[in-house]
Short mmCIF file of C-alpha atoms and ligand atoms in Angstrom, two decimals:
data_model
loop_
_atom_site.label_atom_id
_atom_site.label_comp_id
_atom_site.label_asym_id
_atom_site.label_seq_id
_atom_site.Cartn_x
_atom_site.Cartn_y
_atom_site.Cartn_z
CA MET A 1 0.00 0.00 0.00
CA SER A 2 1.40 3.42 -0.88
CA GLU A 3 1.74 5.77 2.04
CA SER A 4 -0.52 8.33 0.34
CA LYS A 5 -3.39 5.86 0.64
CA LEU A 6 -2.91 5.23 4.34
CA SER A 7 -6.02 5.84 6.41
CA GLU A 8 -6.03 7.95 9.55
CA PHE A 9 -5.97 4.73 11.58
CA ASP A 10 -3.05 3.28 9.61
CA ILE A 11 -1.08 6.47 10.22
CA ILE A 12 -1.72 6.34 13.96
CA GLU A 13 -0.96 2.62 14.25
CA ARG A 14 2.10 2.72 12.06
CA TYR A 15 3.83 5.91 13.13
CA PHE A 16 2.54 7.17 16.43
CA LYS A 17 1.65 4.12 18.49
CA ARG A 18 4.76 3.05 20.40
CA PRO A 19 5.09 1.03 23.58
CA VAL A 20 4.86 3.45 26.49
CA THR A 21 4.97 3.21 30.24
CA ALA A 22 3.25 5.37 32.87
CA VAL A 23 -0.09 5.14 31.05
CA ASP A 24 -3.22 3.22 32.08
CA ILE A 25 -4.94 3.58 28.71
CA GLY A 26 -2.98 4.99 25.79
CA ILE A 27 -3.52 5.37 22.06
CA GLY A 28 -6.48 3.38 20.71
CA ASP A 29 -9.32 4.25 23.06
CA ASP A 30 -11.65 7.23 23.11
CA ALA A 31 -9.56 8.89 25.79
CA ALA A 32 -6.26 8.24 27.48
CA VAL A 33 -6.19 7.47 31.19
CA ILE A 34 -3.21 8.41 33.31
CA SER A 35 -2.45 8.19 37.02
CA PRO A 36 -0.59 11.20 38.38
CA THR A 37 1.99 10.44 41.05
CA PRO A 38 0.36 10.85 44.51
CA ASN A 39 0.80 14.34 45.98
CA MET A 40 1.96 15.86 42.71
CA GLN A 41 0.14 18.64 40.90
CA LEU A 42 -0.35 18.62 37.14
CA ALA A 43 0.94 21.37 34.83
CA VAL A 44 -0.88 21.46 31.49
CA SER A 45 0.06 23.50 28.45
CA THR A 46 -0.73 23.62 24.71
CA ASP A 47 1.18 25.08 21.81
CA THR A 48 0.13 25.06 18.16
CA LEU A 49 2.42 25.37 15.15
CA VAL A 50 0.74 26.65 12.01
CA SER A 51 2.27 26.17 8.57
CA GLY A 52 3.30 29.47 7.02
CA LYS A 53 3.09 31.18 10.40
CA HIS A 54 5.41 29.25 12.72
CA PHE A 55 7.33 27.28 10.10
CA PHE A 56 7.80 27.09 6.34
CA ALA A 57 5.74 24.38 4.68
CA ASP A 58 8.94 22.75 3.32
CA THR A 59 10.65 22.49 6.74
CA ASP A 60 12.43 19.16 7.28
CA PRO A 61 9.69 16.97 8.84
CA TYR A 62 12.02 15.29 11.36
CA LYS A 63 13.08 18.68 12.71
CA LEU A 64 9.52 19.93 12.67
CA GLY A 65 8.44 16.92 14.76
CA TYR A 66 11.31 17.61 17.15
CA LYS A 67 10.50 21.30 17.41
CA SER A 68 6.76 20.72 17.94
CA LEU A 69 7.59 18.87 21.13
CA ALA A 70 10.57 21.05 22.12
CA VAL A 71 8.49 24.24 22.28
CA ASN A 72 6.04 22.50 24.58
CA LEU A 73 8.85 21.13 26.75
CA SER A 74 10.03 24.71 27.07
CA ASP A 75 6.71 25.68 28.69
CA MET A 76 7.18 22.89 31.21
CA ALA A 77 10.71 24.15 31.86
CA ALA A 78 9.40 27.65 32.54
CA MET A 79 7.03 26.25 35.19
CA GLY A 80 9.66 24.02 36.78
CA ALA A 81 7.54 20.99 35.86
CA LYS A 82 8.68 17.51 34.91
CA PRO A 83 7.04 16.63 31.55
CA ARG A 84 5.31 13.22 31.60
CA TRP A 85 2.60 12.89 28.94
CA VAL A 86 1.80 14.48 25.61
CA THR A 87 -1.01 14.47 23.03
CA LEU A 88 -0.68 15.41 19.38
CA SER A 89 -3.35 16.93 17.14
CA LEU A 90 -2.08 16.63 13.60
CA THR A 91 -3.82 18.17 10.59
CA LEU A 92 -2.21 16.99 7.36
CA SER A 93 -2.90 18.09 3.82
CA GLU A 94 -3.46 15.32 1.27
CA ASN A 95 -1.13 17.14 -1.06
CA LEU A 96 1.74 16.96 1.45
CA VAL A 97 1.34 13.22 2.09
CA GLU A 98 1.19 12.53 -1.67
CA SER A 99 4.15 14.68 -2.62
CA HIS A 100 6.33 13.58 0.31
CA PRO A 101 5.41 9.98 1.16
CA THR A 102 7.84 9.71 4.08
CA TRP A 103 6.76 13.01 5.66
CA VAL A 104 4.64 11.50 8.45
CA SER A 105 7.17 8.86 9.46
CA GLU A 106 9.99 11.43 9.57
CA PHE A 107 7.83 13.83 11.56
CA ALA A 108 6.88 11.03 13.98
CA ASN A 109 10.54 10.05 14.41
CA GLY A 110 11.57 13.60 15.29
CA PHE A 111 8.72 13.93 17.77
CA LEU A 112 9.07 10.48 19.35
CA GLU A 113 12.86 10.48 19.63
CA LEU A 114 12.73 13.67 21.66
CA ALA A 115 9.84 12.23 23.71
CA GLN A 116 12.00 9.17 24.41
CA THR A 117 14.91 11.36 25.55
CA TYR A 118 12.71 12.86 28.25
CA GLN A 119 10.75 9.63 28.92
CA ILE A 120 7.49 11.27 27.92
CA ALA A 121 4.62 9.11 26.69
CA LEU A 122 2.57 10.07 23.62
CA ILE A 123 -0.85 9.04 24.93
CA GLY A 124 -3.25 10.19 22.23
CA GLY A 125 -4.25 12.88 19.84
CA ASP A 126 -6.20 13.44 16.69
CA THR A 127 -5.31 13.02 13.03
CA THR A 128 -7.26 14.90 10.45
CA CYS A 129 -7.05 16.35 6.97
CA GLY A 130 -6.63 20.03 6.14
CA ALA A 131 -4.01 22.78 6.07
CA LEU A 132 -0.90 21.54 7.89
CA ASN A 133 -1.24 22.35 11.60
CA ILE A 134 0.39 20.76 14.63
CA GLY A 135 -1.23 21.04 18.04
CA VAL A 136 0.56 19.61 21.05
CA GLN A 137 -0.70 19.37 24.59
CA ILE A 138 1.78 18.51 27.27
CA ILE A 139 1.17 17.44 30.86
CA GLY A 140 3.83 17.59 33.53
CA GLU A 141 4.07 17.08 37.26
CA ILE A 142 5.11 19.44 40.02
CA GLU A 143 5.58 18.79 43.70
CA LYS A 144 2.71 20.47 45.56
CA MET A 145 3.00 24.27 45.19
CA ARG A 146 6.63 24.02 44.08
CA TYR A 147 6.38 25.63 40.69
CA LEU A 148 7.81 28.68 38.96
CA ARG A 149 5.54 31.46 37.80
CA ARG A 150 5.62 34.89 36.23
CA ASP A 151 4.35 37.01 39.08
CA GLY A 152 7.00 36.56 41.77
CA ALA A 153 9.77 38.98 40.68
CA LYS A 154 10.93 41.36 43.46
CA PRO A 155 12.86 44.64 43.25
CA GLY A 156 16.55 43.87 43.69
CA ASP A 157 16.29 40.47 41.95
CA ASP A 158 18.95 39.61 39.39
CA ILE A 159 17.56 38.91 35.92
CA TRP A 160 19.12 35.78 34.44
CA VAL A 161 19.08 34.31 30.94
CA SER A 162 20.16 30.83 29.83
CA GLY A 163 22.06 30.00 26.63
CA HIS A 164 22.43 32.51 23.79
CA LEU A 165 19.71 34.60 22.19
CA GLY A 166 18.91 35.69 18.66
CA GLY A 167 20.27 32.79 16.59
CA ALA A 168 16.84 31.51 15.56
CA ALA A 169 15.79 35.02 14.52
CA LEU A 170 18.94 35.39 12.38
CA ALA A 171 18.15 32.10 10.64
CA LEU A 172 14.64 33.34 9.95
CA LYS A 173 15.95 36.60 8.46
CA HIS A 174 18.20 34.53 6.20
CA LEU A 175 15.32 32.29 5.10
CA LEU A 176 13.24 35.40 4.39
CA GLN A 177 16.23 36.68 2.35
CA GLU A 178 16.61 39.81 4.46
CA ILE A 179 20.25 38.91 5.22
CA LYS A 180 22.74 36.45 3.79
CA LEU A 181 24.52 34.23 6.31
CA THR A 182 27.50 32.08 5.33
CA GLN A 183 26.87 28.33 5.24
CA HIS A 184 28.72 27.91 8.52
CA GLU A 185 26.72 30.69 10.22
CA MET A 186 23.52 29.30 8.80
CA ASP A 187 24.19 25.82 10.21
CA ALA A 188 24.53 27.19 13.73
CA CYS A 189 21.51 29.48 13.44
CA LEU A 190 19.32 26.80 11.86
CA ARG A 191 20.06 24.50 14.77
CA ALA A 192 18.74 27.22 17.08
CA LEU A 193 15.65 27.69 14.92
CA LEU A 194 14.71 24.08 14.27
CA THR A 195 16.11 21.99 17.10
CA PRO A 196 16.07 24.20 20.20
CA THR A 197 17.02 22.64 23.53
CA ALA A 198 14.30 23.18 26.10
CA ARG A 199 15.82 23.88 29.52
CA VAL A 200 13.73 21.26 31.26
CA GLU A 201 16.16 20.20 33.97
CA LEU A 202 17.23 23.77 34.65
CA GLY A 203 13.61 24.78 35.22
CA GLN A 204 13.10 22.02 37.79
CA ARG A 205 16.29 22.96 39.63
CA LEU A 206 15.31 26.62 39.81
CA VAL A 207 12.22 25.86 41.89
CA GLY A 208 12.86 27.40 45.31
CA LEU A 209 15.71 29.55 43.96
CA ALA A 210 14.02 31.75 41.33
CA HIS A 211 11.27 34.21 42.23
CA SER A 212 9.85 34.21 38.69
CA ALA A 213 10.48 32.56 35.32
CA ILE A 214 9.31 32.50 31.71
CA ASP A 215 10.57 30.86 28.55
CA ILE A 216 11.65 33.21 25.78
CA SER A 217 9.44 32.37 22.83
CA ASP A 218 8.43 35.84 21.62
CA GLY A 219 11.70 37.70 22.28
CA LEU A 220 13.49 38.72 25.48
CA LEU A 221 11.86 42.14 25.82
CA ALA A 222 8.35 40.84 25.26
CA ASP A 223 8.74 37.88 27.59
CA LEU A 224 10.59 39.72 30.36
CA GLY A 225 7.84 42.30 29.90
CA HIS A 226 5.30 39.62 30.86
CA ILE A 227 7.19 38.96 34.10
CA LEU A 228 7.22 42.70 34.85
CA THR A 229 3.51 43.13 34.17
CA SER A 230 2.58 40.09 36.28
CA SER A 231 4.98 41.04 39.07
CA LYS A 232 4.16 44.79 38.94
CA CYS A 233 7.85 45.70 38.70
CA ALA A 234 10.28 47.51 36.41
CA ALA A 235 13.63 46.31 35.06
CA VAL A 236 16.91 47.61 33.72
CA VAL A 237 18.82 45.37 31.32
CA THR A 238 22.40 46.01 30.16
CA LEU A 239 22.68 45.35 26.44
CA GLU A 240 26.27 44.06 26.55
CA ALA A 241 25.29 41.48 29.19
CA VAL A 242 22.67 39.82 26.98
CA PRO A 243 24.29 36.57 25.81
CA CYS A 244 25.07 36.55 22.06
CA SER A 245 26.20 33.54 20.06
CA THR A 246 29.44 33.82 18.08
CA VAL A 247 27.44 34.41 14.90
CA MET A 248 25.32 37.11 16.53
CA LYS A 249 28.42 38.94 17.81
CA GLN A 250 29.53 39.54 14.23
CA TYR A 251 26.32 41.40 13.47
CA MET A 252 26.28 43.55 16.63
CA PRO A 253 25.46 46.35 17.18
CA SER A 254 23.46 46.82 13.97
CA SER A 255 19.75 47.47 14.41
CA LEU A 256 19.06 44.15 12.71
CA ALA A 257 21.17 42.28 15.28
CA LEU A 258 19.58 44.22 18.15
CA GLU A 259 16.14 43.29 16.91
CA CYS A 260 17.08 39.59 16.64
CA LEU A 261 18.76 39.55 20.04
CA LEU A 262 16.14 41.43 22.05
CA ALA A 263 12.93 40.91 20.14
CA GLY A 264 13.54 38.00 17.79
CA GLY A 265 11.65 35.14 19.34
CA ASP A 266 11.95 31.36 19.02
CA ASP A 267 14.87 31.27 21.49
CA TYR A 268 13.32 28.82 24.01
CA GLU A 269 15.80 29.85 26.64
CA LEU A 270 14.70 30.65 30.19
CA CYS A 271 14.56 34.15 31.61
CA PHE A 272 14.19 34.16 35.39
CA THR A 273 14.67 36.42 38.36
CA ALA A 274 16.26 35.46 41.65
CA PRO A 275 17.45 37.19 44.80
CA LYS A 276 21.16 38.03 44.87
CA LYS A 277 21.74 35.66 47.78
CA ASN A 278 21.08 32.74 45.39
CA ARG A 279 23.81 33.69 42.92
CA SER A 280 26.35 31.07 43.89
CA GLU A 281 23.78 28.28 44.02
CA ILE A 282 22.53 29.25 40.54
CA GLU A 283 26.12 29.34 39.25
CA ARG A 284 26.65 25.87 40.70
CA ILE A 285 23.60 24.60 38.77
CA ALA A 286 24.94 26.19 35.57
CA GLN A 287 28.19 24.25 36.05
CA LEU A 288 26.43 21.03 36.92
CA LEU A 289 24.08 21.11 33.93
CA GLN A 290 26.65 22.71 31.61
CA VAL A 291 24.10 25.39 30.70
CA PRO A 292 25.40 28.95 30.28
CA LEU A 293 23.59 31.27 32.73
CA VAL A 294 24.29 35.00 32.94
CA ILE A 295 22.87 38.01 34.77
CA ILE A 296 21.58 40.63 32.33
CA GLY A 297 20.03 43.19 34.65
CA GLU A 298 18.01 43.93 37.74
CA ILE A 299 14.38 44.16 38.80
CA LYS A 300 13.39 47.63 40.06
CA HIS A 301 10.43 49.32 41.70
CA GLY A 302 7.96 50.94 39.32
CA THR A 303 6.97 50.06 35.77
CA GLY A 304 8.70 49.70 32.41
CA LEU A 305 11.68 47.93 30.94
CA SER A 306 14.74 49.89 29.90
CA VAL A 307 17.78 48.63 28.06
CA ILE A 308 21.00 50.60 28.59
CA ASP A 309 24.54 50.23 27.28
CA THR A 310 27.61 49.98 29.51
CA GLU A 311 27.85 53.79 29.59
CA GLY A 312 24.30 54.02 30.86
CA LYS A 313 22.82 55.38 27.62
CA ALA A 314 19.31 54.16 26.71
CA VAL A 315 19.11 51.73 23.78
CA THR A 316 15.99 52.40 21.74
CA MET A 317 14.17 49.66 19.91
CA VAL A 318 11.39 49.88 17.38
CA LYS A 319 10.19 46.31 17.55
CA LYS A 320 9.68 44.90 21.04
CA GLY A 321 8.71 41.32 20.33
CA TYR A 322 6.63 38.96 18.29
CA ASP A 323 2.88 39.36 18.42
CA HIS A 324 0.82 37.16 16.10
CA PHE A 325 -1.92 39.73 15.86
CA ALA A 326 0.26 42.81 15.48
CA SER A 327 2.74 41.70 12.84
P1 LIG B 1 -12.03 9.35 18.15
O1 LIG B 1 -12.65 9.22 16.79
O2 LIG B 1 -12.71 8.57 19.19
O3 LIG B 1 -11.74 10.77 18.49
P2 LIG B 1 -9.64 8.80 16.80
O4 LIG B 1 -10.10 7.87 15.78
O5 LIG B 1 -9.50 10.23 16.45
O6 LIG B 1 -10.60 8.65 18.05
O7 LIG B 1 -8.25 8.31 17.39
C1 LIG B 1 -8.03 6.96 17.70
C2 LIG B 1 -6.96 6.86 18.76
O8 LIG B 1 -5.73 7.31 18.23
C3 LIG B 1 -7.24 7.71 19.99
O9 LIG B 1 -6.74 7.00 21.11
C4 LIG B 1 -6.42 8.96 19.76
O10 LIG B 1 -6.05 9.55 20.98
C5 LIG B 1 -5.23 8.39 19.00
N1 LIG B 1 -4.64 9.35 18.07
C6 LIG B 1 -5.20 9.94 16.99
N2 LIG B 1 -4.33 10.73 16.34
C7 LIG B 1 -3.16 10.64 17.01
C8 LIG B 1 -1.87 11.22 16.83
N3 LIG B 1 -1.59 12.07 15.83
N4 LIG B 1 -0.93 10.91 17.73
C9 LIG B 1 -1.19 10.07 18.75
N5 LIG B 1 -2.36 9.48 18.96
C10 LIG B 1 -3.34 9.76 18.10
MG1 LIG B 2 -10.86 11.92 16.73
#
């Protein structure tokens, strides 16, 4: 049977149904049944990737499968939750399956290999026909009341960022032909765009140390802005402290690079705030997990987010972050 003639049920059976543990009833019934660990709370989050909006229709399906789960893992990381279960709502166009017969199996491999890495079970979903759209719901566990949230930042907190920012946005600018990266630069930036590493373990270790946290999906300024709004605080960020990748450094301080670094989106790093007394413990975690963590600024009383350079001059930005309804 050619793959293009596979039914919805064949697709599920063949590509998505894998042996899983930690599930009472998995794929194949009208609903999945799971048993949360006693005394744990559940953290539930959904993220949808729309073709032409969140990814190009011709994106490598393995990487797209990987990224669809990675962006959801990143939400678990931001809450300090341990991801356990996931569901997948997949809308596929007939045209895609016919023109690229291995698309679904490659997508499933990317998704399920990452799930395996984190020991997450794919417990159900929906498979339907239409414009390509990928909806993922993820469920994690948190020890009672021991989660991270956006509204706990306090004046005097350090503002921390993991990893390096802006690489994914540079790759996007290249794909949109707004800039031309070298092949070597493109490889590094494409990795950031298509196979981001969610900071899942970092998030869990920050519980009890960080006052607030968010994952950077819409750009540093926009996402730190959410912490400030929820926490009713202000912040000052020093531009030179914001962690740039080697590629990004070569484009600084052009306005294009600034936009990618501060407002680019798709970074999936964590931004969190923590009292200064926790600095050495946070640095110890960075060492232990081999995750770069740097302080980029400080939480202040009041409202607003200002970015300054090392001389204290304000850095002005036109674009503050990605907003699906504004751009
Ligand atoms: P129903 O018609 O009762 O909604 P479906 O026929 O849509 O059930 O799905 C059959 C089973 O396959 C269900 O257990 C559902 O959760 C699972 N399923 C459907 N699509 C997917 C998918 N893309 N990934 C994982 N499981 C899926
Ligand atoms: Mg259904």
